[in-house]
Coordinates of C-alpha atoms in Angstrom, one line a residue:
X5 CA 19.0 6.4 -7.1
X6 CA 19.7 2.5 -7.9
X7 CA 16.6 0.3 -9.3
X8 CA 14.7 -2.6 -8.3
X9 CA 14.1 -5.8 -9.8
X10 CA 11.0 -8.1 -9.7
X11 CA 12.6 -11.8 -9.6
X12 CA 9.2 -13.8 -8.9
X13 CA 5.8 -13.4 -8.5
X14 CA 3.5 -16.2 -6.6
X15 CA -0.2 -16.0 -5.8
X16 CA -2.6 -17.9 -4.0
X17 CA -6.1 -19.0 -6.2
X18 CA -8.4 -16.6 -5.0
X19 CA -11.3 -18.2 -2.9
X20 CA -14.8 -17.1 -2.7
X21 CA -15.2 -14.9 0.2
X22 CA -17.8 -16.4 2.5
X23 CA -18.6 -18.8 4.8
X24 CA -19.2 -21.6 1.8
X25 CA -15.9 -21.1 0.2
X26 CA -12.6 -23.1 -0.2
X27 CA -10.9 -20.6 1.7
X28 CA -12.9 -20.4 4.6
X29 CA -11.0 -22.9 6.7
X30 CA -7.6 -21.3 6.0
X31 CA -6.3 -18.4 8.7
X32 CA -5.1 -15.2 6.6
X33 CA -1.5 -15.8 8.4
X34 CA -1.5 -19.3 6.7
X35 CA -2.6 -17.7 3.0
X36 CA 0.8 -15.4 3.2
X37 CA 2.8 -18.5 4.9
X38 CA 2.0 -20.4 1.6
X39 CA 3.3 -17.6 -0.6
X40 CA 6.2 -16.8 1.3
X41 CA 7.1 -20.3 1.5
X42 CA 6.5 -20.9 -2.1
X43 CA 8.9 -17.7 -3.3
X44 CA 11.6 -19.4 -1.1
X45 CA 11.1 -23.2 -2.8
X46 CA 11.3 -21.5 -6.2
X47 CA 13.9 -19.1 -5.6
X48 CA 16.3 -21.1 -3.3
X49 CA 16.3 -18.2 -1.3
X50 CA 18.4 -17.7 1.9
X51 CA 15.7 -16.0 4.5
X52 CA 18.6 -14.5 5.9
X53 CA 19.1 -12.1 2.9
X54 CA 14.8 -10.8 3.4
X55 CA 15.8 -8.0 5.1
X56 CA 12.5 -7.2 5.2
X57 CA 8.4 -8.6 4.6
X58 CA 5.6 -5.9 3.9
X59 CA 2.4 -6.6 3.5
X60 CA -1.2 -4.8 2.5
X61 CA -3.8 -5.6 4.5
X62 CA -7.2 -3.7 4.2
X63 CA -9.0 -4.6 7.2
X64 CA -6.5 -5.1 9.7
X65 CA -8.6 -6.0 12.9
X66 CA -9.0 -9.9 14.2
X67 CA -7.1 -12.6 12.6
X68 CA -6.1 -9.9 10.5
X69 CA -5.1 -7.6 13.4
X70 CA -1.3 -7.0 14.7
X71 CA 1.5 -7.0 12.2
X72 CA 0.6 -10.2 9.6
X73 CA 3.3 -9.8 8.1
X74 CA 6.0 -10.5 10.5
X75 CA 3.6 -12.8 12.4
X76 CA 3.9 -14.9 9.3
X77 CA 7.3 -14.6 8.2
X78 CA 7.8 -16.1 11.4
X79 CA 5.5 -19.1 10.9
X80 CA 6.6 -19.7 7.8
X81 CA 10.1 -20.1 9.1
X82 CA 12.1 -17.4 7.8
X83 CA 15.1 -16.1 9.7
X84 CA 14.7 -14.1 12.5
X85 CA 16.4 -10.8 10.7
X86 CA 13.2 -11.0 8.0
X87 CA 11.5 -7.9 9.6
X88 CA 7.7 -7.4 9.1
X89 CA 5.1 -4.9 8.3
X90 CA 1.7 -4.3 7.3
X91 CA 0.3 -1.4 5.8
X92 CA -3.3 0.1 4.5
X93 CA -3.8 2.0 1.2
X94 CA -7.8 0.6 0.9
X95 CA -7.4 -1.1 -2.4
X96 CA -4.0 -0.3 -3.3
X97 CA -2.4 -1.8 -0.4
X98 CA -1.0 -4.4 -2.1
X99 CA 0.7 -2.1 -5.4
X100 CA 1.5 0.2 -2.0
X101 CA 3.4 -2.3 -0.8
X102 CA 5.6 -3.3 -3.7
X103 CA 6.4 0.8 -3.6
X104 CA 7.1 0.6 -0.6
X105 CA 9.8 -1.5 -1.2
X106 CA 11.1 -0.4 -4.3
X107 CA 11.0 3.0 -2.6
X108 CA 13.9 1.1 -0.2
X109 CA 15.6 -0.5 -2.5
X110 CA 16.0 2.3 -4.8
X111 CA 17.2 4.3 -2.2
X112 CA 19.8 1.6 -1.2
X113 CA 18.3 1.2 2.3
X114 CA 17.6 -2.7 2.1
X115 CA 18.7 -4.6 -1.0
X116 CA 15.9 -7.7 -0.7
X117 CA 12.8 -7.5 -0.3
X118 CA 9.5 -9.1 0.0
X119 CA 6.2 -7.2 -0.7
X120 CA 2.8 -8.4 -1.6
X121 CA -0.8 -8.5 0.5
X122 CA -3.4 -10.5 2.1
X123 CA -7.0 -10.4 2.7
X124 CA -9.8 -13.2 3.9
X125 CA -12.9 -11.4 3.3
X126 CA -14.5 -15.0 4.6
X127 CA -13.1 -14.5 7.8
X128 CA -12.4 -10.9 8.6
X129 CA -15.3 -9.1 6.7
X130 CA -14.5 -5.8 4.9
X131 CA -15.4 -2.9 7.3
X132 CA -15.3 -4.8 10.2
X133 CA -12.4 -2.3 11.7
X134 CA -14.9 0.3 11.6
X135 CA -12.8 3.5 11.2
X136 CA -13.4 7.3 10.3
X137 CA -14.0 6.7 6.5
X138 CA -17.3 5.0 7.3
X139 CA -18.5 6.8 10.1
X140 CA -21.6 8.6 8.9
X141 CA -20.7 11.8 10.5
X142 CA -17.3 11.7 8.1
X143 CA -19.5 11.1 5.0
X144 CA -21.8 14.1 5.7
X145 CA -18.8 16.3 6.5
X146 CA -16.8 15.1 3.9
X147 CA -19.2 14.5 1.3
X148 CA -18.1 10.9 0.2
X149 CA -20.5 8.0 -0.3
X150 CA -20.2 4.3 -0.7
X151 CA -18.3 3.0 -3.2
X152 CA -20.8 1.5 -5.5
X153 CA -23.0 5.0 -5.3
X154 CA -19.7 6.8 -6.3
X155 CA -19.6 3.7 -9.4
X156 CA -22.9 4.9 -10.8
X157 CA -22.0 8.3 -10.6
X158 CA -18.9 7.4 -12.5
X159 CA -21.5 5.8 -15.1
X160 CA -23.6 8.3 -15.2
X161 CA -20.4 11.0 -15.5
X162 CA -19.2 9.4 -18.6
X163 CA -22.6 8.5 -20.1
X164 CA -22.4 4.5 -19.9
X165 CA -25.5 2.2 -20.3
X166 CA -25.8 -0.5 -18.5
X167 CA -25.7 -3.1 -21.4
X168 CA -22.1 -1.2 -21.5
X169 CA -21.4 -2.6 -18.2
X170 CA -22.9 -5.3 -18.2
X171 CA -21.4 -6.0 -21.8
X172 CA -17.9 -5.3 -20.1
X173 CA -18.6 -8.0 -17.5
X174 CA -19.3 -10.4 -19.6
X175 CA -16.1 -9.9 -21.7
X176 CA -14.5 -9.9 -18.3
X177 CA -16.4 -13.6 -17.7
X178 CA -15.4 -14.6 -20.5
X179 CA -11.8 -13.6 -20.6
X180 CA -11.3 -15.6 -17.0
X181 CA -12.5 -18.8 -18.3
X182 CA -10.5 -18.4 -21.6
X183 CA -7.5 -18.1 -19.3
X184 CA -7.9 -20.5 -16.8
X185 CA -8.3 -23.2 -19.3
X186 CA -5.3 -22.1 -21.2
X187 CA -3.4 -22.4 -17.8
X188 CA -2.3 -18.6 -18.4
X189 CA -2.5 -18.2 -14.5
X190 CA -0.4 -21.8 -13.4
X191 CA 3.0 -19.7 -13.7
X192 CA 2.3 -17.7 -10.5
X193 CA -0.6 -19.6 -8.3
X194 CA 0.7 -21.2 -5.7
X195 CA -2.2 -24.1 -3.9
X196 CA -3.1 -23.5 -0.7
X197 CA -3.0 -26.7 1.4
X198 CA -4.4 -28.0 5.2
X199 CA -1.9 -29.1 7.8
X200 CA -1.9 -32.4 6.3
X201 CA -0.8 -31.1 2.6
X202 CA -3.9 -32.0 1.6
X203 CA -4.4 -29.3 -1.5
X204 CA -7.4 -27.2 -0.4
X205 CA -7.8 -24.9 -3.5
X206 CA -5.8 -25.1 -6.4
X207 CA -7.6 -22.7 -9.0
X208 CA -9.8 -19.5 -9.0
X209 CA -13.0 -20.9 -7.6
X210 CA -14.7 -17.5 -8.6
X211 CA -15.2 -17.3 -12.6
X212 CA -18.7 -18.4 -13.3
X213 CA -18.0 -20.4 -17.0
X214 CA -22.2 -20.0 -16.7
X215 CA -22.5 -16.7 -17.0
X216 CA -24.4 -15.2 -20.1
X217 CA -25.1 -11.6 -20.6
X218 CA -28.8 -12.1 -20.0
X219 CA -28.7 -13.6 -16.7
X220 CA -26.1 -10.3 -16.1
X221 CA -28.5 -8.1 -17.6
X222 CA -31.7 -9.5 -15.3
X223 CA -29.4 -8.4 -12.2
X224 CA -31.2 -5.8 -9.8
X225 CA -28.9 -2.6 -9.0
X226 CA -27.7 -3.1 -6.3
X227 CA -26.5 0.2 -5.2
X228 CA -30.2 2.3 -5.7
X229 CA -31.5 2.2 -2.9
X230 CA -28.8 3.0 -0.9
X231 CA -28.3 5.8 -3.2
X232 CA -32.3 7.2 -3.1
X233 CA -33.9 5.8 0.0
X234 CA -30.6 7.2 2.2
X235 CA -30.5 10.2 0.4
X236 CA -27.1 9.5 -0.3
X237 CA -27.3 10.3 -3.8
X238 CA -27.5 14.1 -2.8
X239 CA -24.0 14.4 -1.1
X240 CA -23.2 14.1 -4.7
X241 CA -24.9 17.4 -5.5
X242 CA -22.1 19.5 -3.7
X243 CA -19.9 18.3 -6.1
X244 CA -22.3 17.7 -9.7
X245 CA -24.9 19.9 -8.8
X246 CA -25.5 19.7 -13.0
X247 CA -26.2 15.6 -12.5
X248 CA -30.0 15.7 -11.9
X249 CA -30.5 11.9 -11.3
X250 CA -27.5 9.3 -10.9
X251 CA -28.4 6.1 -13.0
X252 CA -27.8 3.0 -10.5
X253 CA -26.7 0.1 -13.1
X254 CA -24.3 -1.5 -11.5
X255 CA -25.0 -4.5 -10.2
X256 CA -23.6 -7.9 -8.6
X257 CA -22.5 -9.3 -11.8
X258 CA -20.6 -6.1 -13.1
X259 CA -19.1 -5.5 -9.8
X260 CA -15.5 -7.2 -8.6
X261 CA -16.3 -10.2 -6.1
X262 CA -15.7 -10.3 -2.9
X263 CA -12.8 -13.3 -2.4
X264 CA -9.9 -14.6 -0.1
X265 CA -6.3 -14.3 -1.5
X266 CA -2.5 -13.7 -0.7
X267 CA 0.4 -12.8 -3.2
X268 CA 3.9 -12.1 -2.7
X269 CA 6.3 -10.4 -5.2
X270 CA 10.5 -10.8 -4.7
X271 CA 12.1 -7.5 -5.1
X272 CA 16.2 -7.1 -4.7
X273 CA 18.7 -4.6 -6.4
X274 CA 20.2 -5.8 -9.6
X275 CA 23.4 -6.5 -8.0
X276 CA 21.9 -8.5 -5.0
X277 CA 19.8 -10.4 -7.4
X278 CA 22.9 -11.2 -9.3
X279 CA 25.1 -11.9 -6.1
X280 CA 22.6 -14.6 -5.0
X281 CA 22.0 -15.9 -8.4
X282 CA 18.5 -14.7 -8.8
X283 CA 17.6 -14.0 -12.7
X284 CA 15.5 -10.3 -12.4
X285 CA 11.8 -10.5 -14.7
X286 CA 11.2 -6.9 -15.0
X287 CA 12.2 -3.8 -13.6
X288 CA 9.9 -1.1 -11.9
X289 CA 10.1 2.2 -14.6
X290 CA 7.9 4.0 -11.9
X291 CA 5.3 3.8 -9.6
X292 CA 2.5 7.0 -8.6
X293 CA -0.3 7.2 -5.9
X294 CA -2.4 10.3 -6.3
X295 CA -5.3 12.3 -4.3
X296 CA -8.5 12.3 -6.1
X297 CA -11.9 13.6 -5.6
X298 CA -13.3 11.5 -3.0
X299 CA -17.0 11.7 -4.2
X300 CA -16.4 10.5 -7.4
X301 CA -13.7 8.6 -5.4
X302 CA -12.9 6.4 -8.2
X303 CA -11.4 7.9 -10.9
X304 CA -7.7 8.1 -9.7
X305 CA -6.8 5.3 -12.0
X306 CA -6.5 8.0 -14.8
X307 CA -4.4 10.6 -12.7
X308 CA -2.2 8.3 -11.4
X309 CA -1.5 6.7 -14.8
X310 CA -1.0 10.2 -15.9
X311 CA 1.6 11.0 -13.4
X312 CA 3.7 7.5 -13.5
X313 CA 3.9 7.5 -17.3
X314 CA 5.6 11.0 -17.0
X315 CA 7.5 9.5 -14.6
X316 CA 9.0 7.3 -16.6
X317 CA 9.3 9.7 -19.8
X318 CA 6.7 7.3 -21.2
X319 CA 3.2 7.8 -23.5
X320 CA 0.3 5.5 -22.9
X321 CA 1.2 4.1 -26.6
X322 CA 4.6 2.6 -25.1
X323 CA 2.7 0.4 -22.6
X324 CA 2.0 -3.3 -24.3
X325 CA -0.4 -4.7 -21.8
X326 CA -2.7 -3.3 -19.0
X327 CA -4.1 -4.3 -15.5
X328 CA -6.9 -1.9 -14.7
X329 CA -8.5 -3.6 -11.4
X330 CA -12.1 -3.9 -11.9
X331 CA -13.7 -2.6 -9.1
X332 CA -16.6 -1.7 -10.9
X333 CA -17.1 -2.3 -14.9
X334 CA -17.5 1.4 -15.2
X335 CA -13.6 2.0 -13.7
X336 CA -11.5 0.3 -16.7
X337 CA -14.3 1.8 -19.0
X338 CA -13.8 5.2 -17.9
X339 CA -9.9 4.7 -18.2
X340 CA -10.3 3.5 -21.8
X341 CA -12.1 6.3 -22.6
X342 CA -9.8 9.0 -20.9
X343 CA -6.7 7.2 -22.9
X344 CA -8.3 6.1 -25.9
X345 CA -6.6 2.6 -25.4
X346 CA -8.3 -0.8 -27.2
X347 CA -9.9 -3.1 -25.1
X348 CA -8.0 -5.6 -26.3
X349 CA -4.6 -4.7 -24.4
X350 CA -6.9 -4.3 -21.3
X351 CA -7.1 -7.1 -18.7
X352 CA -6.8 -9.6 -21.8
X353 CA -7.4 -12.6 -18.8
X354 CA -10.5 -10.6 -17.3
X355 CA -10.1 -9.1 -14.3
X356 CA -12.1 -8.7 -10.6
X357 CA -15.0 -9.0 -11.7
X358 CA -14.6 -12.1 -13.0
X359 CA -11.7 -13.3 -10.4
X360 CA -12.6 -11.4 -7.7
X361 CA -11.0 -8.5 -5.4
X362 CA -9.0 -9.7 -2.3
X363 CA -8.8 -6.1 -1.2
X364 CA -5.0 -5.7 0.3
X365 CA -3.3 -9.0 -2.4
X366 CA -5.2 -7.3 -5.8
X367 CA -2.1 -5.0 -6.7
X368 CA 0.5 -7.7 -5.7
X369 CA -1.7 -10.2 -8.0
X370 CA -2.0 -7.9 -10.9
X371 CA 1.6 -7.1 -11.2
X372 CA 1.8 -11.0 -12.0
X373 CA -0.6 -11.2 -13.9
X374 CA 0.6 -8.8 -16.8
X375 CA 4.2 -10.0 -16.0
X376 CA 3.1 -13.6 -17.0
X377 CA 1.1 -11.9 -19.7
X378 CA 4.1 -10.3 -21.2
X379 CA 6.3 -12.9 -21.2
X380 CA 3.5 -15.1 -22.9
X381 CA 3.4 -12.6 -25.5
X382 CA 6.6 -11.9 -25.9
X383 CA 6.0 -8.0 -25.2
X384 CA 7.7 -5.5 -23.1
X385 CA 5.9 -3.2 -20.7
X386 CA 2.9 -3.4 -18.9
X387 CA 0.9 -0.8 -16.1
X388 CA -1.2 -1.8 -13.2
X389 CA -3.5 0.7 -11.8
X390 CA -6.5 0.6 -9.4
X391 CA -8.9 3.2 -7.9
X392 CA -8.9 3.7 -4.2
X393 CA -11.6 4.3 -1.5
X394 CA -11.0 7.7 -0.3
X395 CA -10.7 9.3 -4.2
X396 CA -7.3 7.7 -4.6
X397 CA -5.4 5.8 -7.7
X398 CA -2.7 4.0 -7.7
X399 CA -0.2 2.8 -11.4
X400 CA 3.0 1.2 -11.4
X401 CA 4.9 0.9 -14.8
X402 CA 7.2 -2.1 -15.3
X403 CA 10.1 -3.2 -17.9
X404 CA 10.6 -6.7 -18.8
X405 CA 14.5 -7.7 -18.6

């Protein structure tokens, strides 16, 4: 088996994700036009050697319907030969799709690709393509609940307050701002401009600089009632019949946002990269999706980070930096705790929460955010990971060159 080789990363600012936000205007196709177009200006890149474009997309139904990814290699002018696809791993889509592509690399199928994700939550809201994991009968039968129920049982699993949370999305707040005003995120955003070039949005519009912990802490839950007046708190019985009462404390503020966004990441073989004259940024040590409980739904980050650092022959000590996607604070606190890690090495620039979580790009976005983060700090490895609707998780493990 050969390797693959990340040569760029490029990202879109993410915008927030209704009707009031920069983004609003912007078609998803146009949002992965501008990234696409922007790997090709930085790289120098010959379309004719993207053999082929794939692209998460969560809720792929209206402008986000068809095949986006082909529909906007297309627009954005590649060659003809630049196939396209789009595929759906909830919120791993967009890690999914970088495997999917080292996956063909590594086997020596295609030697350059393009992988990365999309969503406009403004335009296409989430759960609009309906669908068999949110059909009511599949919940019963099943036994999952919403996401933010399974969050709070999460919480309530591993004992966390909500000053905890609400502590950790302040941090996260906190972190954002830090970072955008050290331009730690210029490297890889892309802006997104109108038809006239006319720069639309040219930084996260998300981050609240504002935010204190006491306005987080006066927050209402936002998942209780749901949770007790629904009666969906006792499909969690079948699994943790020991949990007498789930304690609903997350909130708006310690929950990732809901925002527009499209990344693309540059993948080749190390001898196409060096054929072409493309200098390689890291290297993919391995990459792991795992099953999980789909109650508690959202603790696959741990598995899967279990499974790619044996992968790779690896102990969490040998990873420098880490991208746990912040769903819900109580995800990268349960992870610390499984691993013992410092917070410190943790999504040191915040994370969704603070930025946001444009459901199908967050992987692709994440893997260049710690690759920037690395190479600011001069450190080697780094892990991305994310939980999954469904009781899913999702790491990949990369090697700077």
């Amino acid at each position: 088996m050969g390797e693959a080789y990340i040569y760029d990363v490029v990202r879109t600012p993410r915008g927030k994700g209704k009707n009031n936000g920069a983004l609003y205007t912007v078609r998803p196709v146009d949002l992965v036009v501008t990234v696409l177009k922007a790997l090709q200006a930085r790289q120098g890149l010959d379309t004719r050697e993207v053999e082929d474009v794939v692209m998460g997309c969560v809720t792929q139904t209206g402008e986000q319907g068809s095949c986006i990814a082909r529909a906007a290699a297309l627009e954005a002018g590649f060659d003809q030969v630049a196939a396209g696809v789009t595929l759906n791993r909830f919120c791993g889509s967009g890690l999914e799709a970088v495997h999917y592509a080292v996956g063909q690399i590594a086997a020596g199928f295609v030697d350059l690709m393009i992988a990365g994700g999309v969503e406009s939550m403004s335009r296409v809201p989430m759960g609009s393509d309906g669908g068999a994991m949110w059909d009511a009968t599949n919940q019963w039968r099943v036994g999952t609940v919403p996401q933010g129920v399974a969050a709070d049982l999460l919480a309530t699993l591993r004992g966390f307050s909500r000053e905890e949370v609400d502590q950790f999305a302040f941090r996260s707040q906190k972190r954002a701002v830090e970072a955008i005003e050290k331009g730690c995120f210029q490297r890889g955003i892309v802006a997104v401009r109108d038809q006239n070039g006319e720069v639309v949005l040219a930084r996260d519009e998300f981050p609240r600089p504002d935010a204190t912990f006491e306005g987080l802490s006066a927050l209402r839950p936002a998942f209780q009632m749901m949770g007790e007046q629904f009666g969906l708190d006792t499909i969690t019985k079948r699994a943790y019949p020991h949990i007498e009462r789930i304690e609903h404390i997350h909130t708006a503020g310690n929950s990732s946002g809901i925002v527009d966004g499209a990344a693309a990441v540059l993948l080749a073989s190390k001898e196409k990269g060096a054929a072409l004259g493309l200098k390689p940024r890291a290297r993919i040590r391995a990459a792991a999706v795992v099953g999980d409980e789909p109650i508690l739904m959202l603790d696959g980050p741990i598995p899967a980070t279990r499974k790619a650092l044996k992968k790779a022959g690896m102990d969490i000590r040998d990873i420098d930096l880490i991208e746990v996607n912040e769903a819900f604070a109580a995800v990268p606190l349960a992870f610390m705790q499984a691993f013992g890690v410092s917070p410190e090495i943790v999504n040191p620039h915040g994370g969704a929460i603070a930025l946001g979580h444009p459901l199908g790009a967050t992987g692709a976005m994440l893997l260049g955010t710690v690759l920037d983060a690395l190479e600011d700090r001069d450190q080697t490895t780094g892990l991305v990971t994310a939980c999954i609707a469904g009781g899913m998780g999702i790491a990949t493990i990369i090697e700077r060159v």
